[in-house]
Short mmCIF file of C-alpha atoms in Angstrom, two decimals:
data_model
loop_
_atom_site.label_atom_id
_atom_site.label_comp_id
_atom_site.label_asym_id
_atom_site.label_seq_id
_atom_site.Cartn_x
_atom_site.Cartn_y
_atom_site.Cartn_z
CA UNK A 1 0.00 0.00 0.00
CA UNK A 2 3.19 2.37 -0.45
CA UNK A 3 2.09 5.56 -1.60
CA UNK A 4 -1.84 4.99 -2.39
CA UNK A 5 -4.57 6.74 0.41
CA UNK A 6 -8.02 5.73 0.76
CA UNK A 7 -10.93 7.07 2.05
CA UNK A 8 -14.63 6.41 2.95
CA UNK A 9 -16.88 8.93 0.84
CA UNK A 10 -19.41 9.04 3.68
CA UNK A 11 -21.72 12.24 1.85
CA UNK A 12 -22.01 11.80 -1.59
CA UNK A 13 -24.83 14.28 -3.45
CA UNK A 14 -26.19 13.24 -6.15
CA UNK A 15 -29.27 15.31 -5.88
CA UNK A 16 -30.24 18.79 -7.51
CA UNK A 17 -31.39 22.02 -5.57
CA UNK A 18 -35.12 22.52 -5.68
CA UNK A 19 -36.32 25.47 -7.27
CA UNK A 20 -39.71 27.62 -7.14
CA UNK A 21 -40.41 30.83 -8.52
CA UNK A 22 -43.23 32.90 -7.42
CA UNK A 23 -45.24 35.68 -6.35
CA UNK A 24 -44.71 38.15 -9.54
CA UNK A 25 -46.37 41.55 -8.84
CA UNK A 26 -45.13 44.63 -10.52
CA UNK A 27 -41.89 43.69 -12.08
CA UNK A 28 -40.23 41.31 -9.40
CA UNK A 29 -40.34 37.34 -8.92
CA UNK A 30 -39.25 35.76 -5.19
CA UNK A 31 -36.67 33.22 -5.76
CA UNK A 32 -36.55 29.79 -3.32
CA UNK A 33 -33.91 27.20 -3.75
CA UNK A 34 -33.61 24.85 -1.36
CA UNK A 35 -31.31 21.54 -0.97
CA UNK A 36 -32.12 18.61 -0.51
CA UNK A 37 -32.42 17.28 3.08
CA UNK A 38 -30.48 14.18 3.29
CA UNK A 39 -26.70 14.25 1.27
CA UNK A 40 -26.56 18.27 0.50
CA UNK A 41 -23.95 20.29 -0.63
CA UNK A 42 -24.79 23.72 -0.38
CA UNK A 43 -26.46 25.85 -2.89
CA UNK A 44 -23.67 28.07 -4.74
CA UNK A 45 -25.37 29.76 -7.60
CA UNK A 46 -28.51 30.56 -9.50
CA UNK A 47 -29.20 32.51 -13.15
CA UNK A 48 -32.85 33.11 -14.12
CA UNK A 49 -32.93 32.98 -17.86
CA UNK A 50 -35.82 33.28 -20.94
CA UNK A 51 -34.48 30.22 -22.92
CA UNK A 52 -34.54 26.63 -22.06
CA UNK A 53 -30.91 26.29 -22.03
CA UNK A 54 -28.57 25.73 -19.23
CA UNK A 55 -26.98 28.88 -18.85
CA UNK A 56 -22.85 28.87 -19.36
CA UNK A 57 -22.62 31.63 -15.62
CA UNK A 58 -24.13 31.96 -12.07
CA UNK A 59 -24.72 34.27 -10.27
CA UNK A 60 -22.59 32.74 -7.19
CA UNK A 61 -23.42 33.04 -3.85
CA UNK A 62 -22.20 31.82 -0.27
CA UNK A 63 -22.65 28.17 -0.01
CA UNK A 64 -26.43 27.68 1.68
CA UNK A 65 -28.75 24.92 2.07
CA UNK A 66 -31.46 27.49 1.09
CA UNK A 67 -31.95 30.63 -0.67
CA UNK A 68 -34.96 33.03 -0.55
CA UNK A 69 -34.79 36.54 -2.89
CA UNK A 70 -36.79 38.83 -4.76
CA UNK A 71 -35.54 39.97 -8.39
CA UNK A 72 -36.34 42.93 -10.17
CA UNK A 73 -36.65 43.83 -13.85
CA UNK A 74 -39.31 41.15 -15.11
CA UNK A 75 -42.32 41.51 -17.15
CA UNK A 76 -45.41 39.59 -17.77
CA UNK A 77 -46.07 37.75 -20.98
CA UNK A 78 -42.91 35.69 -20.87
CA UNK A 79 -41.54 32.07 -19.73
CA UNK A 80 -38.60 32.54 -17.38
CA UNK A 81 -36.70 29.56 -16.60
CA UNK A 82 -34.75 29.54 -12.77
CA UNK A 83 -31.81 27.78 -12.66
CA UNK A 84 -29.61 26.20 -9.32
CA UNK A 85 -26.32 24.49 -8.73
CA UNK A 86 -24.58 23.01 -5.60
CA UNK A 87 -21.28 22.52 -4.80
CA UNK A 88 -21.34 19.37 -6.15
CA UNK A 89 -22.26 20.39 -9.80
CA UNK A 90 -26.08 19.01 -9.47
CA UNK A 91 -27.98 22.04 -11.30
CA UNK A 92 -31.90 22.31 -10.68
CA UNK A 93 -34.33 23.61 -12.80
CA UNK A 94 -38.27 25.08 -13.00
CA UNK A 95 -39.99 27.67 -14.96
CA UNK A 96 -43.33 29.42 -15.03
CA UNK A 97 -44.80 31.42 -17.59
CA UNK A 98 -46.34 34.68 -16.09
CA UNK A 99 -49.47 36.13 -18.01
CA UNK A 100 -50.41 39.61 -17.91
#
């Protein structure tokens, strides 16, 4: 065993952040992410986007098992898609189409 370590991987995630986007009045959307309870990471990003596409950046944040915000600059009449990664690379998605 010269020169090899081994470990027990005790906390393996293998599951995405949950995502839910609501409450749009006037131009702003609250934001929820939220780990999952059993194996988590931490929640290290989010992007909000209008195209069904995994978006290339986050917008990074402090590792957290949840996130609650409110976002500006959003109008009605359009899908918007929110997106969520942990520090394990698991990326959650939802979307919601807001009518006027």
């Amino acid at each position: 065993m010269d020169g090899e370590t081994t470990f027990e991987v005790t906390n393996l995630d293998k599951n995405p952040p949950f995502n839910l986007l609501n409450g749009f009045i006037d131009g702003h959307m609250n934001v929820s992410v939220a780990e999952n309870e059993v194996n988590y990471s931490g929640v290290v990003g989010y992007q909000i986007t209008t195209q069904d596409i995994m978006p290339a950046n986050f917008i990074n944040v402090a590792p957290t098992k949840s996130l609650n915000l409110t976002v500006y600059g959003y109008t009605y009449g359009q899908t918007y898609y929110l997106w969520s990664i942990d520090a394990a690379g698991n990326v959650g998605k939802c979307s919601v189409h807001w009518w006027s």
